[in-house]
mmCIF file of C-alpha atoms in Angstrom:
data_model
loop_
_atom_site.group_PDB
_atom_site.id
_atom_site.type_symbol
_atom_site.label_atom_id
_atom_site.label_comp_id
_atom_site.label_asym_id
_atom_site.label_seq_id
_atom_site.Cartn_x
_atom_site.Cartn_y
_atom_site.Cartn_z
ATOM 1 C CA MET A 52 103.847 130.015 155.749
ATOM 2 C CA ALA A 53 101.694 127.310 156.196
ATOM 3 C CA GLU A 54 101.109 125.023 158.948
ATOM 4 C CA GLN A 55 103.174 122.101 159.746
ATOM 5 C CA VAL A 56 102.437 119.049 157.437
ATOM 6 C CA TYR A 57 103.551 116.004 158.926
ATOM 7 C CA TRP A 58 103.961 112.375 157.351
ATOM 8 C CA GLU A 59 101.091 110.748 158.816
ATOM 9 C CA ASP A 60 98.952 113.412 157.114
ATOM 10 C CA VAL A 61 99.822 112.616 153.671
ATOM 11 C CA GLU A 62 99.496 109.999 151.133
ATOM 12 C CA GLU A 63 100.569 109.274 147.760
ATOM 13 C CA GLY A 64 98.565 110.716 144.568
ATOM 14 C CA MET A 65 97.992 113.628 147.148
ATOM 15 C CA GLU A 66 98.914 116.576 145.781
ATOM 16 C CA ILE A 67 101.111 119.716 147.434
ATOM 17 C CA PRO A 68 99.288 123.465 146.917
ATOM 18 C CA PRO A 69 100.487 125.278 144.164
ATOM 19 C CA LEU A 70 102.959 128.390 144.262
ATOM 20 C CA PRO A 71 101.857 130.575 141.635
ATOM 21 C CA LYS A 72 104.746 132.522 140.210
ATOM 22 C CA ILE A 73 105.790 135.405 137.838
ATOM 23 C CA ALA A 74 108.628 136.832 136.218
ATOM 24 C CA THR A 75 109.451 140.415 134.812
ATOM 25 C CA THR A 76 112.242 141.412 133.294
ATOM 26 C CA THR A 77 113.109 143.149 135.954
ATOM 27 C CA MET A 78 113.283 140.219 138.455
ATOM 28 C CA LEU A 79 115.346 138.604 135.665
ATOM 29 C CA VAL A 80 118.002 140.907 136.113
ATOM 30 C CA ARG A 81 117.610 141.027 139.861
ATOM 31 C CA TRP A 82 118.235 136.934 139.579
ATOM 32 C CA ALA A 83 121.179 137.464 137.590
ATOM 33 C CA GLY A 84 122.786 140.106 139.919
ATOM 34 C CA ALA A 85 121.970 137.577 143.062
ATOM 35 C CA SER A 86 123.238 134.261 141.568
ATOM 36 C CA GLY A 87 125.823 136.208 139.342
ATOM 37 C CA ASP A 88 124.296 134.691 136.086
ATOM 38 C CA PHE A 89 125.076 137.841 133.706
ATOM 39 C CA ASN A 90 124.366 135.369 130.455
ATOM 40 C CA PRO A 91 122.871 137.867 128.840
ATOM 41 C CA LEU A 92 120.617 135.843 127.190
ATOM 42 C CA HIS A 93 118.163 136.685 129.544
ATOM 43 C CA TYR A 94 118.226 140.514 129.022
ATOM 44 C CA ASP A 95 119.839 141.301 125.513
ATOM 45 C CA GLU A 96 117.228 141.206 122.914
ATOM 46 C CA VAL A 97 119.451 141.048 120.293
ATOM 47 C CA PHE A 98 122.137 138.457 121.806
ATOM 48 C CA ALA A 99 119.288 136.224 122.670
ATOM 49 C CA ALA A 100 117.565 136.570 118.886
ATOM 50 C CA GLY A 101 121.339 135.172 117.774
ATOM 51 C CA GLN A 102 120.961 132.511 119.672
ATOM 52 C CA GLY A 103 118.053 131.057 118.404
ATOM 53 C CA VAL A 104 115.547 131.496 121.499
ATOM 54 C CA GLY A 105 114.087 134.184 119.913
ATOM 55 C CA LYS A 106 114.019 136.760 122.789
ATOM 56 C CA PRO A 107 115.488 136.770 126.555
ATOM 57 C CA ILE A 108 114.285 134.051 128.263
ATOM 58 C CA ILE A 109 113.701 132.674 132.239
ATOM 59 C CA HIS A 110 116.660 131.603 133.876
ATOM 60 C CA GLY A 111 116.609 127.785 133.974
ATOM 61 C CA ALA A 112 117.894 127.918 137.671
ATOM 62 C CA LEU A 113 115.353 130.542 138.533
ATOM 63 C CA LYS A 114 112.598 128.282 137.999
ATOM 64 C CA ARG A 115 114.576 125.891 139.396
ATOM 65 C CA GLN A 116 114.826 127.807 142.638
ATOM 66 C CA TRP A 117 111.144 128.150 142.458
ATOM 67 C CA LEU A 118 110.891 124.438 142.722
ATOM 68 C CA VAL A 119 112.815 125.216 145.710
ATOM 69 C CA HIS A 120 110.750 127.668 146.979
ATOM 70 C CA LEU A 121 107.781 125.422 146.212
ATOM 71 C CA MET A 122 108.879 122.197 148.363
ATOM 72 C CA THR A 123 110.766 124.630 151.364
ATOM 73 C CA ASP A 124 107.306 125.708 152.071
ATOM 74 C CA TRP A 125 105.345 122.745 151.721
ATOM 75 C CA VAL A 126 108.287 120.923 154.136
ATOM 76 C CA GLY A 127 108.272 123.593 156.444
ATOM 77 C CA GLU A 128 110.642 124.125 159.355
ATOM 78 C CA GLN A 129 110.454 120.753 160.959
ATOM 79 C CA GLY A 130 110.998 119.363 157.788
ATOM 80 C CA SER A 131 113.626 119.325 155.184
ATOM 81 C CA LEU A 132 114.252 118.576 151.255
ATOM 82 C CA LYS A 133 116.559 115.779 150.823
ATOM 83 C CA LYS A 134 116.631 115.837 146.579
ATOM 84 C CA LEU A 135 115.616 117.753 144.057
ATOM 85 C CA SER A 136 115.931 117.596 140.383
ATOM 86 C CA CYS A 137 114.493 119.166 137.054
ATOM 87 C CA GLN A 138 115.236 119.697 133.164
ATOM 88 C CA TYR A 139 114.863 122.801 131.378
ATOM 89 C CA ARG A 140 112.726 121.864 128.659
ATOM 90 C CA ALA A 141 110.815 124.439 127.090
ATOM 91 C CA MET A 142 111.883 127.865 127.273
ATOM 92 C CA ASP A 143 110.229 130.514 129.417
ATOM 93 C CA TYR A 144 109.651 134.274 128.692
ATOM 94 C CA PRO A 145 109.165 136.932 131.216
ATOM 95 C CA ARG A 146 106.175 139.900 131.237
ATOM 96 C CA ALA A 147 107.624 143.207 129.645
ATOM 97 C CA MET A 148 106.781 146.129 132.540
ATOM 98 C CA LYS A 149 104.136 148.565 132.481
ATOM 99 C CA ALA A 150 105.836 151.138 134.799
ATOM 100 C CA GLN A 151 108.438 150.606 137.572
ATOM 101 C CA GLY A 152 107.507 147.833 139.895
ATOM 102 C CA GLN A 153 104.720 147.393 137.154
ATOM 103 C CA PRO A 154 104.356 144.040 135.053
ATOM 104 C CA MET A 155 102.190 144.101 132.288
ATOM 105 C CA ASP A 156 99.317 141.522 131.976
ATOM 106 C CA GLY A 157 100.371 137.876 131.096
ATOM 107 C CA GLU A 158 102.029 134.500 131.803
ATOM 108 C CA THR A 159 101.109 133.243 135.735
ATOM 109 C CA TRP A 160 103.425 130.239 136.334
ATOM 110 C CA GLN A 161 102.611 127.360 138.697
ATOM 111 C CA CYS A 162 104.644 125.682 140.707
ATOM 112 C CA LYS A 163 103.506 122.107 141.577
ATOM 113 C CA GLY A 164 104.263 118.869 143.073
ATOM 114 C CA LYS A 165 102.540 115.655 143.897
ATOM 115 C CA ILE A 166 102.998 112.545 146.509
ATOM 116 C CA ILE A 167 104.204 109.353 144.577
ATOM 117 C CA LYS A 168 105.580 107.524 147.007
ATOM 118 C CA LYS A 169 105.352 107.570 151.219
ATOM 119 C CA TYR A 170 107.833 105.105 153.278
ATOM 120 C CA THR A 171 110.767 105.004 156.108
ATOM 121 C CA GLU A 172 114.063 104.256 155.600
ATOM 122 C CA ASP A 173 117.205 104.751 158.070
ATOM 123 C CA GLY A 174 114.596 106.367 160.466
ATOM 124 C CA GLU A 175 113.541 109.120 158.322
ATOM 125 C CA HIS A 176 110.104 109.484 156.791
ATOM 126 C CA LEU A 177 110.124 110.543 153.607
ATOM 127 C CA VAL A 178 108.335 110.789 150.525
ATOM 128 C CA ASP A 179 109.031 111.692 146.495
ATOM 129 C CA LEU A 180 107.326 113.507 144.972
ATOM 130 C CA THR A 181 107.054 115.022 140.861
ATOM 131 C CA ILE A 182 107.060 118.438 140.762
ATOM 132 C CA GLY A 183 107.337 120.902 137.914
ATOM 133 C CA VAL A 184 107.201 124.362 136.426
ATOM 134 C CA GLU A 185 103.365 124.683 134.972
ATOM 135 C CA ASN A 186 102.794 128.049 132.068
ATOM 136 C CA GLY A 187 100.102 129.444 131.498
ATOM 137 C CA LYS A 188 98.690 127.294 129.089
ATOM 138 C CA GLY A 189 98.838 124.541 131.422
ATOM 139 C CA GLU A 190 102.143 122.977 129.593
ATOM 140 C CA VAL A 191 105.240 121.539 131.771
ATOM 141 C CA THR A 192 108.251 123.170 131.242
ATOM 142 C CA THR A 193 110.354 122.675 134.228
ATOM 143 C CA PRO A 194 109.539 118.573 135.239
ATOM 144 C CA GLY A 195 111.536 117.148 138.198
ATOM 145 C CA THR A 196 111.287 115.205 141.675
ATOM 146 C CA ALA A 197 111.891 116.037 144.921
ATOM 147 C CA THR A 198 112.786 113.976 147.935
ATOM 148 C CA ALA A 199 111.685 115.420 151.568
ATOM 149 C CA ALA A 200 111.671 114.381 154.980
ATOM 150 C CA LEU A 201 108.646 115.255 157.056
ATOM 151 C CA PRO A 202 107.994 115.153 160.584
ATOM 152 C CA SER A 203 106.646 112.479 162.547
ATOM 153 C CA ARG A 204 103.686 112.665 165.315
ATOM 154 C CA GLY A 205 105.773 109.205 166.205
ATOM 155 C CA MET B 164 131.022 111.624 116.542
ATOM 156 C CA LEU B 165 132.849 114.079 118.948
ATOM 157 C CA PRO B 166 136.547 114.518 118.518
ATOM 158 C CA GLU B 167 139.157 113.000 121.201
ATOM 159 C CA GLU B 168 139.878 117.212 121.868
ATOM 160 C CA ILE B 169 136.400 116.973 123.649
ATOM 161 C CA THR B 170 135.880 113.506 125.209
ATOM 162 C CA LYS B 171 139.611 113.547 126.849
ATOM 163 C CA PHE B 172 137.556 115.822 129.252
ATOM 164 C CA ILE B 173 135.169 112.814 130.383
ATOM 165 C CA GLY B 174 136.618 111.387 133.767
ATOM 166 C CA GLN B 175 138.843 115.036 134.636
ATOM 167 C CA ALA B 176 138.515 116.528 137.510
ATOM 168 C CA THR B 177 137.625 120.169 136.396
ATOM 169 C CA GLY B 178 139.129 122.143 139.624
ATOM 170 C CA VAL B 179 138.339 122.906 143.210
ATOM 171 C CA THR B 180 136.769 126.357 144.031
ATOM 172 C CA THR B 181 135.881 127.792 147.400
ATOM 173 C CA TYR B 182 133.245 129.925 148.058
ATOM 174 C CA LYS B 183 132.198 131.882 151.307
ATOM 175 C CA VAL B 184 128.300 131.688 151.764
ATOM 176 C CA GLU B 185 127.788 135.605 153.077
ATOM 177 C CA GLN B 186 124.495 136.171 154.863
ATOM 178 C CA GLY B 187 123.596 139.290 152.376
ATOM 179 C CA ALA B 188 124.224 137.530 149.270
ATOM 180 C CA ILE B 189 121.311 134.629 150.720
ATOM 181 C CA ALA B 190 119.145 137.775 151.565
ATOM 182 C CA ARG B 191 119.349 138.790 147.879
ATOM 183 C CA TYR B 192 119.379 135.406 146.614
ATOM 184 C CA ALA B 193 116.045 134.760 148.087
ATOM 185 C CA ASP B 194 115.018 137.759 147.447
ATOM 186 C CA ALA B 195 115.537 137.171 143.772
ATOM 187 C CA VAL B 196 113.518 134.078 144.012
ATOM 188 C CA GLY B 197 110.820 135.781 145.722
ATOM 189 C CA ASP B 198 110.870 133.552 149.056
ATOM 190 C CA PRO B 199 110.331 135.497 151.932
ATOM 191 C CA ASN B 200 110.947 132.507 154.504
ATOM 192 C CA PRO B 201 112.734 134.556 157.260
ATOM 193 C CA ILE B 202 115.640 131.878 157.782
ATOM 194 C CA TYR B 203 116.735 133.339 155.219
ATOM 195 C CA TRP B 204 117.306 136.847 156.578
ATOM 196 C CA ASP B 205 116.218 137.433 160.218
ATOM 197 C CA GLU B 206 118.568 136.159 162.305
ATOM 198 C CA GLU B 207 116.639 136.626 165.784
ATOM 199 C CA TYR B 208 114.106 134.519 164.133
ATOM 200 C CA ALA B 209 117.186 132.148 162.519
ATOM 201 C CA LYS B 210 118.404 131.685 165.979
ATOM 202 C CA LYS B 211 115.497 130.477 167.706
ATOM 203 C CA SER B 212 114.920 127.844 164.432
ATOM 204 C CA LYS B 213 116.415 124.195 164.482
ATOM 205 C CA TYR B 214 119.752 125.416 162.730
ATOM 206 C CA GLY B 215 120.440 128.200 165.198
ATOM 207 C CA SER B 216 121.570 130.104 162.463
ATOM 208 C CA ILE B 217 120.282 131.395 158.809
ATOM 209 C CA ILE B 218 120.742 129.092 155.948
ATOM 210 C CA ALA B 219 121.570 129.448 152.793
ATOM 211 C CA PRO B 220 118.470 128.107 150.288
ATOM 212 C CA PRO B 221 119.179 124.816 149.058
ATOM 213 C CA GLY B 222 120.174 125.203 145.848
ATOM 214 C CA PHE B 223 122.171 128.307 146.764
ATOM 215 C CA PHE B 224 125.708 127.020 146.203
ATOM 216 C CA GLY B 225 126.696 125.707 143.085
ATOM 217 C CA TRP B 226 125.594 126.553 139.211
ATOM 218 C CA PRO B 227 125.717 129.753 139.295
ATOM 219 C CA VAL B 228 126.645 131.635 142.238
ATOM 220 C CA ARG B 229 130.150 132.457 141.544
ATOM 221 C CA GLN B 230 133.347 133.130 142.913
ATOM 222 C CA PRO B 231 134.315 137.221 143.112
ATOM 223 C CA ARG B 232 137.331 138.005 140.508
ATOM 224 C CA SER B 233 140.881 137.661 141.772
ATOM 225 C CA ALA B 234 143.946 139.382 140.550
ATOM 226 C CA GLU B 235 144.909 135.930 139.171
ATOM 227 C CA GLU B 236 142.632 134.766 137.463
ATOM 228 C CA PRO B 237 138.782 135.068 135.719
ATOM 229 C CA GLU B 238 135.934 134.909 137.066
ATOM 230 C CA VAL B 239 135.016 130.993 137.224
ATOM 231 C CA ILE B 240 131.318 129.581 138.239
ATOM 232 C CA MET B 241 132.016 127.697 141.463
ATOM 233 C CA GLY B 242 133.709 124.011 140.008
ATOM 234 C CA THR B 243 133.285 124.780 136.482
ATOM 235 C CA ARG B 244 137.220 126.005 135.821
ATOM 236 C CA ARG B 245 138.180 123.388 133.265
ATOM 237 C CA GLY B 246 136.226 121.694 130.688
ATOM 238 C CA PRO B 247 136.208 121.443 126.355
ATOM 239 C CA ASN B 248 135.988 124.259 124.385
ATOM 240 C CA PHE B 249 132.679 123.189 122.174
ATOM 241 C CA ALA B 250 133.007 126.418 120.248
ATOM 242 C CA GLU B 251 136.268 125.095 118.741
ATOM 243 C CA ILE B 252 133.686 122.080 116.984
ATOM 244 C CA GLY B 253 131.363 124.574 115.912
ATOM 245 C CA LEU B 254 129.079 124.319 118.742
ATOM 246 C CA PRO B 255 129.258 128.016 120.289
ATOM 247 C CA ARG B 256 125.915 128.180 121.972
ATOM 248 C CA VAL B 257 124.999 126.813 126.077
ATOM 249 C CA LEU B 258 121.656 125.984 127.594
ATOM 250 C CA ASP B 259 121.391 125.022 131.248
ATOM 251 C CA GLY B 260 119.710 121.377 130.897
ATOM 252 C CA GLY B 261 119.020 120.858 133.957
ATOM 253 C CA MET B 262 120.333 120.282 137.716
ATOM 254 C CA GLU B 263 119.998 116.921 140.525
ATOM 255 C CA TYR B 264 120.796 117.963 144.126
ATOM 256 C CA ASP B 265 121.319 115.745 147.022
ATOM 257 C CA PHE B 266 120.950 118.124 150.006
ATOM 258 C CA ILE B 267 122.833 116.199 152.924
ATOM 259 C CA LYS B 268 123.463 118.815 155.228
ATOM 260 C CA PRO B 269 122.269 122.527 155.808
ATOM 261 C CA VAL B 270 124.366 125.350 154.241
ATOM 262 C CA LYS B 271 124.979 128.295 156.839
ATOM 263 C CA ALA B 272 125.714 132.043 156.657
ATOM 264 C CA GLY B 273 129.573 132.027 157.375
ATOM 265 C CA ASP B 274 130.367 128.747 155.990
ATOM 266 C CA THR B 275 132.884 128.184 153.379
ATOM 267 C CA LEU B 276 132.952 125.394 150.691
ATOM 268 C CA THR B 277 134.926 123.897 148.689
ATOM 269 C CA ALA B 278 133.311 122.473 145.250
ATOM 270 C CA THR B 279 135.403 119.521 143.615
ATOM 271 C CA SER B 280 134.142 119.433 140.357
ATOM 272 C CA GLN B 281 134.301 116.377 137.979
ATOM 273 C CA ILE B 282 133.120 115.282 134.084
ATOM 274 C CA LYS B 283 131.459 112.329 133.983
ATOM 275 C CA ASP B 284 129.979 112.376 130.719
ATOM 276 C CA ILE B 285 129.928 114.178 127.161
ATOM 277 C CA ARG B 286 127.500 113.173 124.606
ATOM 278 C CA GLU B 287 126.649 113.861 121.155
ATOM 279 C CA ARG B 288 122.660 113.923 120.138
ATOM 280 C CA THR B 289 120.892 115.177 117.217
ATOM 281 C CA GLY B 290 117.588 117.097 118.047
ATOM 282 C CA SER B 291 115.685 119.079 115.771
ATOM 283 C CA THR B 292 117.976 122.445 115.739
ATOM 284 C CA GLY B 293 120.531 120.065 114.469
ATOM 285 C CA ARG B 294 123.746 118.903 116.198
ATOM 286 C CA MET B 295 124.341 119.000 120.426
ATOM 287 C CA ALA B 296 126.810 117.759 123.026
ATOM 288 C CA PHE B 297 125.524 117.137 126.347
ATOM 289 C CA LEU B 298 128.349 117.304 129.121
ATOM 290 C CA ILE B 299 127.024 116.023 132.679
ATOM 291 C CA ARG B 300 129.629 117.680 135.423
ATOM 292 C CA GLU B 301 129.224 116.344 139.119
ATOM 293 C CA THR B 302 130.512 118.044 142.177
ATOM 294 C CA THR B 303 130.491 117.565 145.736
ATOM 295 C CA PHE B 304 130.514 120.512 148.180
ATOM 296 C CA THR B 305 132.290 120.332 151.684
ATOM 297 C CA ASN B 306 132.249 122.892 154.589
ATOM 298 C CA GLN B 307 135.016 124.401 156.408
ATOM 299 C CA ASP B 308 134.658 121.714 158.822
ATOM 300 C CA GLY B 309 135.128 118.760 156.208
ATOM 301 C CA GLU B 310 132.079 117.588 155.928
ATOM 302 C CA VAL B 311 130.274 117.125 152.700
ATOM 303 C CA VAL B 312 127.083 119.364 152.625
ATOM 304 C CA ALA B 313 125.501 118.745 148.812
ATOM 305 C CA ARG B 314 126.210 116.786 145.279
ATOM 306 C CA THR B 315 125.220 118.202 142.380
ATOM 307 C CA ARG B 316 125.022 116.703 138.945
ATOM 308 C CA SER B 317 124.296 120.002 136.193
ATOM 309 C CA THR B 318 123.705 119.357 132.702
ATOM 310 C CA SER B 319 124.949 121.500 130.046
ATOM 311 C CA ILE B 320 123.657 121.619 126.496
ATOM 312 C CA HIS B 321 126.131 122.840 123.611
ATOM 313 C CA ARG B 322 124.853 123.630 120.137
#
């Protein structure tokens, strides 16, 4: 994990380190098992086609957890994530598998965040960010916001 | 206009569910996200952390972590036991629209969470693909010590 970030070290307009993610059909099955969301929309081609989304789509909640991962990595152990929200605005589709454990070439998503406000409140050192998951074309399919408390050098 | 059989649910509580936060479930969840942070699986590391224990990733609780099935009732998603039947008004498909979280206190392995939900709003919209209904549900999560650990506001899209 990266070095601990401190509130004094950040400023409004600053981008945080992006977190790349890929999704494969195998990963979606693993997420279904871990999260308990067994909606066939995410692994059954015939069902997904009947739902008007073309083919199985990535779970919105998995993209949300990618954003949580982006934020918790950035705030580090001394920081804490206070709020996170996101909207699933556009569909994302997983890569198929070439062989077991080997995804086909394809899309890589980038989870990104940018600080829009730096302030203190009730003794806490806080930052607000816009966050989002960008698809391989650079389109934000899952925009959101986050608030985090960072440690202060005092 | 949405019929009264749907809108009557606005403001209604939709049930209370409890969930045991299992350590193995936390590890599998973090693995599925692709998050290798040892705070989710390494007991020794976690003991020395500020939390003193393995914690659940923010977002672990709540949608879509489910309660196990029991003899008395079918599988239920935490806090989503009751609600309107959109299929009856010709909107059988559902998509997850998004989520807002307030993370108030850490959730630790071994905690027991109680989720209390209420339907805040149900709105109709006409989009490019036709008629849709948006359902907004708020859930409060409380741990075994009676502390509120998180609040969520979720949107489901029925079409």
